[in-house]
Short mmCIF file of C-alpha atoms and ligand atoms in Angstrom, two decimals:
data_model
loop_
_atom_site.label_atom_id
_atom_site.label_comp_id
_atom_site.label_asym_id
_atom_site.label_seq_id
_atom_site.Cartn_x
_atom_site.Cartn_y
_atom_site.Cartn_z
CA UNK A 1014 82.57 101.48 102.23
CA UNK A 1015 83.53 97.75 103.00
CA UNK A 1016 86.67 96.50 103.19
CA UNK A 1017 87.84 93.02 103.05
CA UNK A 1018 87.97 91.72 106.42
CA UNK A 1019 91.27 91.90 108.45
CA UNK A 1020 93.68 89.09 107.75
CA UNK A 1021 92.55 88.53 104.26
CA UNK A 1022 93.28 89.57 100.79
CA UNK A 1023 91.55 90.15 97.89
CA UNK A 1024 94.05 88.54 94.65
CA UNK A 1025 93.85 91.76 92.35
CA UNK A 1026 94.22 91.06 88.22
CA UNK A 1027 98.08 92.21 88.52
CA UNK A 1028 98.94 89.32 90.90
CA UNK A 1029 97.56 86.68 89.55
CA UNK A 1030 100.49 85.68 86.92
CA UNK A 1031 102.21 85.10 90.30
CA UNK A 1032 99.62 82.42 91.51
CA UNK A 1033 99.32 81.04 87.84
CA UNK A 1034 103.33 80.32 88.18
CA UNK A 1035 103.10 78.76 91.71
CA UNK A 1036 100.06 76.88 90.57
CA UNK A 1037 101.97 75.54 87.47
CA UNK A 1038 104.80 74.99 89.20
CA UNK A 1039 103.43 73.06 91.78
CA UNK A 1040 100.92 71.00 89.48
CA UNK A 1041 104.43 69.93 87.35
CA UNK A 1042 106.52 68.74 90.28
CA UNK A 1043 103.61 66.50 91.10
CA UNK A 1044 103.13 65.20 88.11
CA UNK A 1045 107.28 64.25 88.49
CA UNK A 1046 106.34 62.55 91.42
CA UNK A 1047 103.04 60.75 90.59
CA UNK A 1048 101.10 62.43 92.64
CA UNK A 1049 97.20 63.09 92.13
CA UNK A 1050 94.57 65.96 92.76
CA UNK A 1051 91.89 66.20 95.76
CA UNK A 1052 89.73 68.67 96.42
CA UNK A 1053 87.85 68.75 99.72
CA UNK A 1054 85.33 71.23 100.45
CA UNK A 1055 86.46 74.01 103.24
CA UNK A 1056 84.72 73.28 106.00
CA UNK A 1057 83.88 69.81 107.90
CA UNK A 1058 83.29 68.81 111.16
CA UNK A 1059 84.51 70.54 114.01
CA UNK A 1060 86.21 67.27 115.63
CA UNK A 1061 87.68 66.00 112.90
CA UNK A 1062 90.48 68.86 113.49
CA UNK A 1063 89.99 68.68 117.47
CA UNK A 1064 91.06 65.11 117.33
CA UNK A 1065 94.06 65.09 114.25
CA UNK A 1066 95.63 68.58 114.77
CA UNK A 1067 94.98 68.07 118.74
CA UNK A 1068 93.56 69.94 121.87
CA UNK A 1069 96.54 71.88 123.04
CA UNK A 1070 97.32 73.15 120.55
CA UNK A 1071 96.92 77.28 119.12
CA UNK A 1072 95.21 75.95 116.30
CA UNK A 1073 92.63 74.48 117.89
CA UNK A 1074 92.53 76.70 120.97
CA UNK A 1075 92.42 79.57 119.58
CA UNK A 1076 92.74 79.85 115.55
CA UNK A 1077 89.64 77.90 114.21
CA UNK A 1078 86.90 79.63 112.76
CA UNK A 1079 83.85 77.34 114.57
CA UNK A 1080 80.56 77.78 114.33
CA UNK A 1081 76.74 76.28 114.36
CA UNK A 1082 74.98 76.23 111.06
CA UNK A 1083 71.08 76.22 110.86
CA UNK A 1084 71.40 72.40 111.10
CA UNK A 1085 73.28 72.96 114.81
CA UNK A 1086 76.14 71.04 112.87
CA UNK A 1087 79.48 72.03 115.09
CA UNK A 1088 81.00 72.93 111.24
CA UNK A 1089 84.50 74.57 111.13
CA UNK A 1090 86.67 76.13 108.34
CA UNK A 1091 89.61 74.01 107.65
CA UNK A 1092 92.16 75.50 109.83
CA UNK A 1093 94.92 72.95 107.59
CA UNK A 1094 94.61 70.34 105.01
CA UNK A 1095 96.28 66.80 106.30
CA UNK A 1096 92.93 66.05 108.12
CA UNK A 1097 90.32 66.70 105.52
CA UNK A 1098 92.65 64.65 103.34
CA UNK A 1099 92.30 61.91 105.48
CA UNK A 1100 88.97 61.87 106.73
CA UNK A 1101 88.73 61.59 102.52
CA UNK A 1102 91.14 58.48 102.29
CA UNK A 1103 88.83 56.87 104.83
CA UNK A 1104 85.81 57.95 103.15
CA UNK A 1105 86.53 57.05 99.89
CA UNK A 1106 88.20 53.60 100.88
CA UNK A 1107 91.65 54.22 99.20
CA UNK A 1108 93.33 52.02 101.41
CA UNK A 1109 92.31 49.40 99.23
CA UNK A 1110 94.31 51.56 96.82
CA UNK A 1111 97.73 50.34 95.53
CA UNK A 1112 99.83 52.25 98.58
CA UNK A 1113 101.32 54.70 99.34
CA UNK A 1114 98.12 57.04 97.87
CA UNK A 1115 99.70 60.04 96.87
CA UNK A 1116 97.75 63.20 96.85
CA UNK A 1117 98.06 67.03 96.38
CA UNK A 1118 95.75 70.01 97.02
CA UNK A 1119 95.59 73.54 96.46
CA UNK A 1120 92.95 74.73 99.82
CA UNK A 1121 92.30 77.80 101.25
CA UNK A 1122 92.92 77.72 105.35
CA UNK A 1123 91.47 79.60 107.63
CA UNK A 1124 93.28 80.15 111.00
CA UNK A 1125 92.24 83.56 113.16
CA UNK A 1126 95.89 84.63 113.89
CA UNK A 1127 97.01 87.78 114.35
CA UNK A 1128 98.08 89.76 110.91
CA UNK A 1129 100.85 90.74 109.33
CA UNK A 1130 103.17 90.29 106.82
CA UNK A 1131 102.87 86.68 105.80
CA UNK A 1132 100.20 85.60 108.06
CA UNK A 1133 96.84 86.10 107.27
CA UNK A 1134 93.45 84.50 108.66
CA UNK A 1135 92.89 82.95 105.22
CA UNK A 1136 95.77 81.95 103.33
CA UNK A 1137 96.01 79.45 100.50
CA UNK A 1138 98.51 76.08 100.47
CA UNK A 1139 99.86 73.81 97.95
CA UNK A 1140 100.11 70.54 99.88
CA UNK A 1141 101.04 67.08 99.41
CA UNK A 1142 100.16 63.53 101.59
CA UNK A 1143 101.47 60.11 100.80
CA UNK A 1144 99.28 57.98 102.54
CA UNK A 1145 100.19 54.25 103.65
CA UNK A 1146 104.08 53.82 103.85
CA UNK A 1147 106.28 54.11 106.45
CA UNK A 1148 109.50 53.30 104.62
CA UNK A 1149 112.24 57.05 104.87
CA UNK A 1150 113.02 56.71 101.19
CA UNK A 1151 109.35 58.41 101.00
CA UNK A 1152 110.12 61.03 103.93
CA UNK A 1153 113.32 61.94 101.82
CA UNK A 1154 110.87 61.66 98.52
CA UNK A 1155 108.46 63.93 100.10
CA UNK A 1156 111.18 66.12 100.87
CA UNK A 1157 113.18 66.33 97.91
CA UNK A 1158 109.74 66.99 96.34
CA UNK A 1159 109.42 70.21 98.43
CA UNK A 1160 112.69 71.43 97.98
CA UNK A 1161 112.55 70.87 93.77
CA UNK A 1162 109.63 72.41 93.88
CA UNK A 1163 111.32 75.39 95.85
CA UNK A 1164 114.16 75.41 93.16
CA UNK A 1165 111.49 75.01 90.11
CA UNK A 1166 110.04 78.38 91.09
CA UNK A 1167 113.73 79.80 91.33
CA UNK A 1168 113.64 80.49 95.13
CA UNK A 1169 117.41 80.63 96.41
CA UNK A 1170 119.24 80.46 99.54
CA UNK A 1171 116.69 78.30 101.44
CA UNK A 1172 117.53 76.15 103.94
CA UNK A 1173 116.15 72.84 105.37
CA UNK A 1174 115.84 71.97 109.05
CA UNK A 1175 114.61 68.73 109.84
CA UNK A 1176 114.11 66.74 113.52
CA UNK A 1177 112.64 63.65 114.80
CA UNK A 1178 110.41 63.41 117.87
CA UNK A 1179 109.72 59.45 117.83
CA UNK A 1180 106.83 57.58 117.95
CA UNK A 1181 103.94 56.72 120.55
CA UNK A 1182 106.50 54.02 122.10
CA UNK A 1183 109.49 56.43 122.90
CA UNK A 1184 107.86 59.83 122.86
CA UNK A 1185 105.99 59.27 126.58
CA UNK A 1186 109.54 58.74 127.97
CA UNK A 1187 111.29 61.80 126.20
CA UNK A 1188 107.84 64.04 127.54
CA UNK A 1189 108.95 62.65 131.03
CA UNK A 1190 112.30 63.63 130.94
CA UNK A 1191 112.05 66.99 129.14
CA UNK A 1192 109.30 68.07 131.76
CA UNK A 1193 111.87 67.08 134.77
CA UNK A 1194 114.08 69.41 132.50
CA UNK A 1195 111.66 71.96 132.55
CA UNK A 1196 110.01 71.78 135.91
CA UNK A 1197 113.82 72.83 137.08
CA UNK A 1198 114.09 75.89 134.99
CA UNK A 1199 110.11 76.80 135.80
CA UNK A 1200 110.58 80.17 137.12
CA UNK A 1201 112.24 81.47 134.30
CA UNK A 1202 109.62 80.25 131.64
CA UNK A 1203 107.86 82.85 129.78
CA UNK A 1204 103.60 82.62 131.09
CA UNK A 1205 102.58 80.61 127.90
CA UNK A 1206 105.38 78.16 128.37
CA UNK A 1207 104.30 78.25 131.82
CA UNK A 1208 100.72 77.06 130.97
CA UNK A 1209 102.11 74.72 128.48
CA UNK A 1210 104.40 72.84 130.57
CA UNK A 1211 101.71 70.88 131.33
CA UNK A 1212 99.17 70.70 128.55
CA UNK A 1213 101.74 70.94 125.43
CA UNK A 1214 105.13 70.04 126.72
CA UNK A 1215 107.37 69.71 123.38
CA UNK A 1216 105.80 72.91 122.20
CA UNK A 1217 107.97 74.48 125.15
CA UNK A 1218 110.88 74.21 122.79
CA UNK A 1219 109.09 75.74 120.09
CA UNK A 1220 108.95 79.22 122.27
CA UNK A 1221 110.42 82.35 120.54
CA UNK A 1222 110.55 84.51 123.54
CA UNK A 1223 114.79 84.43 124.22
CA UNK A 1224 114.56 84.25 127.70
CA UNK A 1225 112.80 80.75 126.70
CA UNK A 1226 115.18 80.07 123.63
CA UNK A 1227 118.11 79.56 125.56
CA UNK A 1228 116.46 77.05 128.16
CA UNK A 1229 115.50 75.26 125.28
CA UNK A 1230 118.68 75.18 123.43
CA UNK A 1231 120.54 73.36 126.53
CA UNK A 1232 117.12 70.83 126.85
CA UNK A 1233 117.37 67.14 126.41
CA UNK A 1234 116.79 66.56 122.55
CA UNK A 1235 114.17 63.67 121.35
CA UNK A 1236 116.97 62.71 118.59
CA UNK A 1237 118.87 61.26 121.65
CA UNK A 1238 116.14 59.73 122.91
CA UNK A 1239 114.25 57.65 120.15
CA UNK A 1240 113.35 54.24 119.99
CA UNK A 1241 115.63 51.61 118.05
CA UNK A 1242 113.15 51.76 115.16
CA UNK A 1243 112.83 55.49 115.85
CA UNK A 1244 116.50 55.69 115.59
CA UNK A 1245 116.92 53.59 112.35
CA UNK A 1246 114.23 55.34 110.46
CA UNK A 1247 115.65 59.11 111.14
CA UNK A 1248 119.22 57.26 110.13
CA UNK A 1249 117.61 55.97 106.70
CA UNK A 1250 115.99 59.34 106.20
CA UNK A 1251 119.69 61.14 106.49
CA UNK A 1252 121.38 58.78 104.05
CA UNK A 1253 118.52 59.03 101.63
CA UNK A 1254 118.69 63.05 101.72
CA UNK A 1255 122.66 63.11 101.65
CA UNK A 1256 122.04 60.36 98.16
CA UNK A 1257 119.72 63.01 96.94
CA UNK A 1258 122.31 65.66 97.50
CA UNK A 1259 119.81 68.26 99.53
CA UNK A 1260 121.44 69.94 102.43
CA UNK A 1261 119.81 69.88 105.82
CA UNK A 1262 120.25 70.91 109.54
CA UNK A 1263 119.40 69.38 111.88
CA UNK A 1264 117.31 71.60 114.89
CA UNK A 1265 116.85 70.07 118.16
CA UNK A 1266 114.08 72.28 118.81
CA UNK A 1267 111.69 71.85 115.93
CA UNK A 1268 108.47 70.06 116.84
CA UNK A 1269 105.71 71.70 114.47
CA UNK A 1270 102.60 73.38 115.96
CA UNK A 1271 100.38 70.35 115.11
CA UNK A 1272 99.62 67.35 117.26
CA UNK A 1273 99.67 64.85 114.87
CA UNK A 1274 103.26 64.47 113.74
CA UNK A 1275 105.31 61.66 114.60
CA UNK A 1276 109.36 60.73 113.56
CA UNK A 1277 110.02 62.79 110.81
CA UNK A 1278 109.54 66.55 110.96
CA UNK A 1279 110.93 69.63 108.94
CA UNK A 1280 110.69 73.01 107.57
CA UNK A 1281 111.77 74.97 104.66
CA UNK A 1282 112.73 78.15 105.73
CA UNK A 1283 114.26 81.46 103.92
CA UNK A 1284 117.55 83.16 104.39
CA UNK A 1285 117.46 85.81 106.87
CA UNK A 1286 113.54 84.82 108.78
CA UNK A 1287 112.72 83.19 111.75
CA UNK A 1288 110.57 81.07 112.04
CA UNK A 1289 107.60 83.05 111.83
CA UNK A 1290 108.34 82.89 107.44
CA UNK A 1291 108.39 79.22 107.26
CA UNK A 1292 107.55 79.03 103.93
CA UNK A 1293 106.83 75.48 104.16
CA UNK A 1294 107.09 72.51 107.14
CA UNK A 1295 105.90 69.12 107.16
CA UNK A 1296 106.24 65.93 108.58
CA UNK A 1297 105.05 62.50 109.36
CA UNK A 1298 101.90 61.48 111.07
CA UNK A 1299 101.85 57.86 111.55
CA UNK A 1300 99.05 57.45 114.03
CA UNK A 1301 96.12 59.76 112.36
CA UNK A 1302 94.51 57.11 110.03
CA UNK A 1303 94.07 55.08 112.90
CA UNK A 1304 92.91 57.63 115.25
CA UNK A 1305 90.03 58.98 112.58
CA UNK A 1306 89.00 55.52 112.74
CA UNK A 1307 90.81 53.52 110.23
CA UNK A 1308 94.03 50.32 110.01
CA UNK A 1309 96.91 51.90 111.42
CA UNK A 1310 98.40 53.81 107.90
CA UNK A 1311 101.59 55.73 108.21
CA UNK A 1312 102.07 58.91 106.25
CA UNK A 1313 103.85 61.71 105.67
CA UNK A 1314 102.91 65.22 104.13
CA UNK A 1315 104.28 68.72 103.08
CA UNK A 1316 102.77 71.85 102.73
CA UNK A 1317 103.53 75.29 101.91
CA UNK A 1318 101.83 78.79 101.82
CA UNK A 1319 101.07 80.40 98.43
CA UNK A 1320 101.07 83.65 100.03
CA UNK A 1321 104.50 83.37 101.40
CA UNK A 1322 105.99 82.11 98.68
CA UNK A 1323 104.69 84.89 96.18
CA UNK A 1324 106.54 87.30 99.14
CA UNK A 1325 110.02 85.72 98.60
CA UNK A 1326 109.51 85.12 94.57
CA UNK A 1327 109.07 89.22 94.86
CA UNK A 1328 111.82 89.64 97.33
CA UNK A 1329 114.64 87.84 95.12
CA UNK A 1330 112.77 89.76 92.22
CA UNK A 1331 112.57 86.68 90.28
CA UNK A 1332 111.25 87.13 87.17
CA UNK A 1333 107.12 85.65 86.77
CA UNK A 1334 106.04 85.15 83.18
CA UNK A 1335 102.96 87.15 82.32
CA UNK A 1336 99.47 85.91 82.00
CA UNK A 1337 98.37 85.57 77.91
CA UNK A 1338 96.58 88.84 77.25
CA UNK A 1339 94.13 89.44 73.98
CA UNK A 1340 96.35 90.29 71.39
CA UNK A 1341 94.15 92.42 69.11
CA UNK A 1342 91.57 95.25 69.43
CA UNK A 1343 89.30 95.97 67.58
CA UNK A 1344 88.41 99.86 67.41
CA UNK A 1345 85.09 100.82 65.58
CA UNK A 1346 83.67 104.06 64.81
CA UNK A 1347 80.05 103.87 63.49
CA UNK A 1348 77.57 101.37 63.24
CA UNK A 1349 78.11 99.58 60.05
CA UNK A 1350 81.52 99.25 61.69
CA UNK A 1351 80.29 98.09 64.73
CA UNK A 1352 78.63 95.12 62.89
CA UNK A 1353 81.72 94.12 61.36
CA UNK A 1354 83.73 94.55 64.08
CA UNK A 1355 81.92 91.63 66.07
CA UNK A 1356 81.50 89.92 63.49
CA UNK A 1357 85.63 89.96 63.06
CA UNK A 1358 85.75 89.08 66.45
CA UNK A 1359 83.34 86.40 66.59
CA UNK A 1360 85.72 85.26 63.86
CA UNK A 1361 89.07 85.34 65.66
CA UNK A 1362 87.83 84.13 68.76
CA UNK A 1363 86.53 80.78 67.12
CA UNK A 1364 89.92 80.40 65.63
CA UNK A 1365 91.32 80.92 69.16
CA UNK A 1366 92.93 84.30 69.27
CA UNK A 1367 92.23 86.81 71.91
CA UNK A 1368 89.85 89.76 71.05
CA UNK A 1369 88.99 92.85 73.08
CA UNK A 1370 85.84 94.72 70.30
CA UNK A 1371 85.52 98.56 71.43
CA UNK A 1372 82.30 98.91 72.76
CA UNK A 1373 81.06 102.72 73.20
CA UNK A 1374 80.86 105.15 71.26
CA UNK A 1375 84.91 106.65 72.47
CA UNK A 1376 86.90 108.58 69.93
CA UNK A 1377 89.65 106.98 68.00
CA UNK A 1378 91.96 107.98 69.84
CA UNK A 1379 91.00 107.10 72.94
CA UNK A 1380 90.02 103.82 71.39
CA UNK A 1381 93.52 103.31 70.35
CA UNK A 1382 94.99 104.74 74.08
CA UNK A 1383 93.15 101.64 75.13
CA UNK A 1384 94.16 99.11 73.13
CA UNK A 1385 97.59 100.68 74.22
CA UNK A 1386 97.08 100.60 77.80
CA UNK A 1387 95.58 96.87 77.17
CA UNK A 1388 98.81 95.80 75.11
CA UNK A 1389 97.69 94.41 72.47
CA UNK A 1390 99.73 93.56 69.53
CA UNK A 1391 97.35 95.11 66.65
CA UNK A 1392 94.14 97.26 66.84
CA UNK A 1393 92.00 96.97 64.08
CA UNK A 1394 90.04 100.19 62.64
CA UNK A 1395 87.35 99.86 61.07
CA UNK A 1396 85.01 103.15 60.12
CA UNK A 1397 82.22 103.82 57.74
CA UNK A 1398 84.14 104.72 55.25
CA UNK A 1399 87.07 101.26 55.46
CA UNK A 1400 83.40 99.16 55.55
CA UNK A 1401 81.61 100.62 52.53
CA UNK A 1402 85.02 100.40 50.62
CA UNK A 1403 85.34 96.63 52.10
CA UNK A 1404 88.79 97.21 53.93
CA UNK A 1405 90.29 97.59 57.29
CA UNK A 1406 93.50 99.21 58.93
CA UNK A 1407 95.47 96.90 61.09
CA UNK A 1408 97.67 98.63 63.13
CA UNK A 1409 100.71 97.38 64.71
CA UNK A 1410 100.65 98.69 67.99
CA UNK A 1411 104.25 98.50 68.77
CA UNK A 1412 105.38 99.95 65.17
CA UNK A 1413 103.08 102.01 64.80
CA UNK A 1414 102.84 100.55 61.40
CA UNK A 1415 99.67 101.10 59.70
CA UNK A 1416 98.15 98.86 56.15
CA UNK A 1417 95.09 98.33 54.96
CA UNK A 1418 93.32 95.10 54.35
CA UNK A 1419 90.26 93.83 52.65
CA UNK A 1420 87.82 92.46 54.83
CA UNK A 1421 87.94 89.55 52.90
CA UNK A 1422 91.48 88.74 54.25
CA UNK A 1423 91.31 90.38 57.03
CA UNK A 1424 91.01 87.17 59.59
CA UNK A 1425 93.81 85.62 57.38
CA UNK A 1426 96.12 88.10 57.65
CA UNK A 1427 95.99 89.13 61.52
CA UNK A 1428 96.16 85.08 62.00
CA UNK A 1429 99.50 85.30 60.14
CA UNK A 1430 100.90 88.54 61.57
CA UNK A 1431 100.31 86.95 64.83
CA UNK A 1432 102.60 83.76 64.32
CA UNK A 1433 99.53 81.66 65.96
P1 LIG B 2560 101.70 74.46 108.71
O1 LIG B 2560 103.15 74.56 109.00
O2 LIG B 2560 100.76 74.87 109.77
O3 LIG B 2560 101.45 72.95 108.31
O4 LIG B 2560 101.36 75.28 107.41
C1 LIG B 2560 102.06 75.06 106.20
C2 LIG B 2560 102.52 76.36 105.60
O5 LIG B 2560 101.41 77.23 105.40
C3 LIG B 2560 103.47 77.19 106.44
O6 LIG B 2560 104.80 76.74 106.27
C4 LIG B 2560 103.29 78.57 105.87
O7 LIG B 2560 104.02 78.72 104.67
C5 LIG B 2560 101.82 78.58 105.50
N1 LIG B 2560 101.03 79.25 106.55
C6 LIG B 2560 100.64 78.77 107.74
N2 LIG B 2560 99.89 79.67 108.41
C7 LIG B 2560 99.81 80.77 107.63
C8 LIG B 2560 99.17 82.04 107.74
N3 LIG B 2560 98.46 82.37 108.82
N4 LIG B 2560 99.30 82.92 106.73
C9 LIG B 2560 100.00 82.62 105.61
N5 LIG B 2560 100.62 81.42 105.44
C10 LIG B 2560 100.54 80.51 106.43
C11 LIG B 2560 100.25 72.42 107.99
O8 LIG B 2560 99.26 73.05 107.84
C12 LIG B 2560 100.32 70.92 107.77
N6 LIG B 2560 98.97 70.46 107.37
C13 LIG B 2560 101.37 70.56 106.74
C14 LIG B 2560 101.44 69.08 106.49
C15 LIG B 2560 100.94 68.42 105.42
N7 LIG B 2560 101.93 68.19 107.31
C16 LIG B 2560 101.79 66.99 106.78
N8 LIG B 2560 101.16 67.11 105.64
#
């Protein structure tokens, strides 16, 4: 027998009121916040990701799913969906585009991580870029748009961490002076943070391992070290959240795993996880446009696992509304019946009411167990004799309430009962 490969899912009938409600969710806050739709396909070049999310990083190092297709295209599935968004805003000219260009996507990613609860080698985001303004009021806009949307679903106790790690200007100096930090305490590194103090440096902060945590707790912090502008920005982006009344923290030792982020970064993060549950992160990436090839463009995007967020909706048990089911059955015993039932349902279902029509040749009964087990609001019965005499029984499956109804009126009267 197969199974679905490791580190991916398959989204059963049952769950799918959950994705419906994150879907719906996420579609209205965007609409609150004027932002509109892309779609872009799920693979594309290979180094379109090499150069946005960046060499040293795990994503590219060791998470993408490359490969040659029968062109000997280097084609890879999108391991994240800033880049692809981009390389579309490029495409497609939308910098001529009243700015910023704000956009939202639902994407499968693909990343070949290790599995387990909440991280999967294809997962699904809702994500969000505003494309061509560097002004804070749209870093606090982007995240006051994540954190409503948070709320909308009726996610509590999260909490936002937020950092700034400057821009091409003041970063080179802050890389200098954390590796002179580091360099000190090398011995004690952990052996990725050893490898990384060269190739990733700011990702050294980022370690989990304890050992590592506390060397980075006591490191020098890019907030202190930040360019004038830098400064001002991360200032303007703090007043903006504090008018918007959303709580933050600031973390010293936030970076993101991506290469492309400058100034602004954050992460939305439930009560009692590490970081491994981020349930959503972020940030600005002021230098990508350019580096794909286009006018320098600042940005700044959001995104947040679908997955991860159906995990804490079922943790705090909130409540999902169910998907629309058919609300009638129709059971048929006979052939005559048979005829009439489609016909019935050919009927209902061109006035827009669901219909399930018994098909087999089942008892009663075990008609009637279905249209239980299928909760519908009325089964319909139609045998040989109802037909020949012109009449029905509609049954009210929660009453158990039983009349009978003229064909005739039949369509009429379910249409009422129903209140649609
Ligand atoms: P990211 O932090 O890599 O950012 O991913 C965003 C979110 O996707 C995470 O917060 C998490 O909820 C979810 N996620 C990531 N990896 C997995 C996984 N293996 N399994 C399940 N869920 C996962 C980005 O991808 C950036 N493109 C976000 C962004 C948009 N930055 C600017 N614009």
């Amino acid at each position: 027998m197969y199974q679905a490969p490791r580190g991916t899912i398959d989204i059963l009938p049952d769950e799918q009121n959950y994705w419906r409600y994150v879907e719906q969710k996420a579609a209205g806050v965007c609409r609150l916040y004027g932002y509109q739709r892309i779609d872009t396909p799920a693979f594309e070049e290979t180094g379109l990701f090499t150069r946005s999310v960046g060499q040293g990083t795990d994503i590219v190092e060791k998470e993408m799913y490359t490969f040659k297709d029968k062109g000997d295209n280097l084609i890879t599935l999108r391991p994240e969906g800033t880049a692809p968004v981009c390389r579309a805003y490029l495409e497609h000219g939308m910098s001529n585009l009243p700015q910023p260009v704000k956009l939202f996507y639902f994407a499968d990613i693909f990343r070949y991580e290790r599995p387990q609860a909440g991280r999967l080698r294809q997962h699904h985001q809702f994500g969000c870029e505003a494309i061509g303004e560097s002004d804070p009021s749209l870093d606090a806009e982007v995240i006051d748009m994540a954190w409503r949307f948070f709320a909308s679903l009726g996610l509590r106790n999260l909490s936002l961490v937020l950092n700034s790690i400057g821009c091409r200007q003041c970063r080179p100096d802050y890389i200098r002076t954390l590796k002179d930090y580091y360099v000190k305490h090398a011995p004690e590194l952990c052996p990725d943070c050893s490898t990384r103090l060269e190739r990733n440096t700011l990702r050294l902060l980022d370690c989990k391992k304890p050992s590592c945590q506390k060397i980075a707790d006591a490191a020098p912090r890019s907030a202190d070290h930040l360019c004038p502008d830098c400064a001002a920005h991360f200032a303007g982006l703090q007043k903006y959240l504090q008018t918007l009344a959303i709580p933050y923290a600031i973390n010293h030792r936030l970076v993101r795993g991506l290469d492309y982020y400058t100034r602004t970064v954050f992460e939305i993060q439930p009560e009692d996880a590490g970081g491994q549950s981020t349930i959503g992160g972020g940030g600005r990436y002021d230098d990508l446009i350019e580096e794909l090839g286009g006018r320098p463009t600042p940005a700044i995007g959001f995104a947040t696992g679908i997955e991860r967020i159906i995990l804490n909706l079922k943790k705090q048990s909130i409540a999902v509304p169910p998907l629309p089911i058919p609300r009638v059955y129709i059971a048929c015993l006979g052939e005559a019946a048979r005829e009439a039932g489609i016909r019935l349902g050919a009927d209902l279902r061109k006035a827009g009411t669901g219909v399930i029509v018994a098909a087999g040749s089942r008892s009663l009964k075990a008609q009637l167990r279905q249209a239980n087990s299928l909760a519908a609001q009325f089964a319909v019965i139609l045998g040989e004799e109802e037909v020949r005499a012109g009449t029905a029984a509609v049954r009210n499956m929660a009453t158990s309430e039983q009349q009978a109804v003229s064909l005739g009126e039949l369509l009429s009267v379910i249409l009422n009962e129903q209140g649609d």
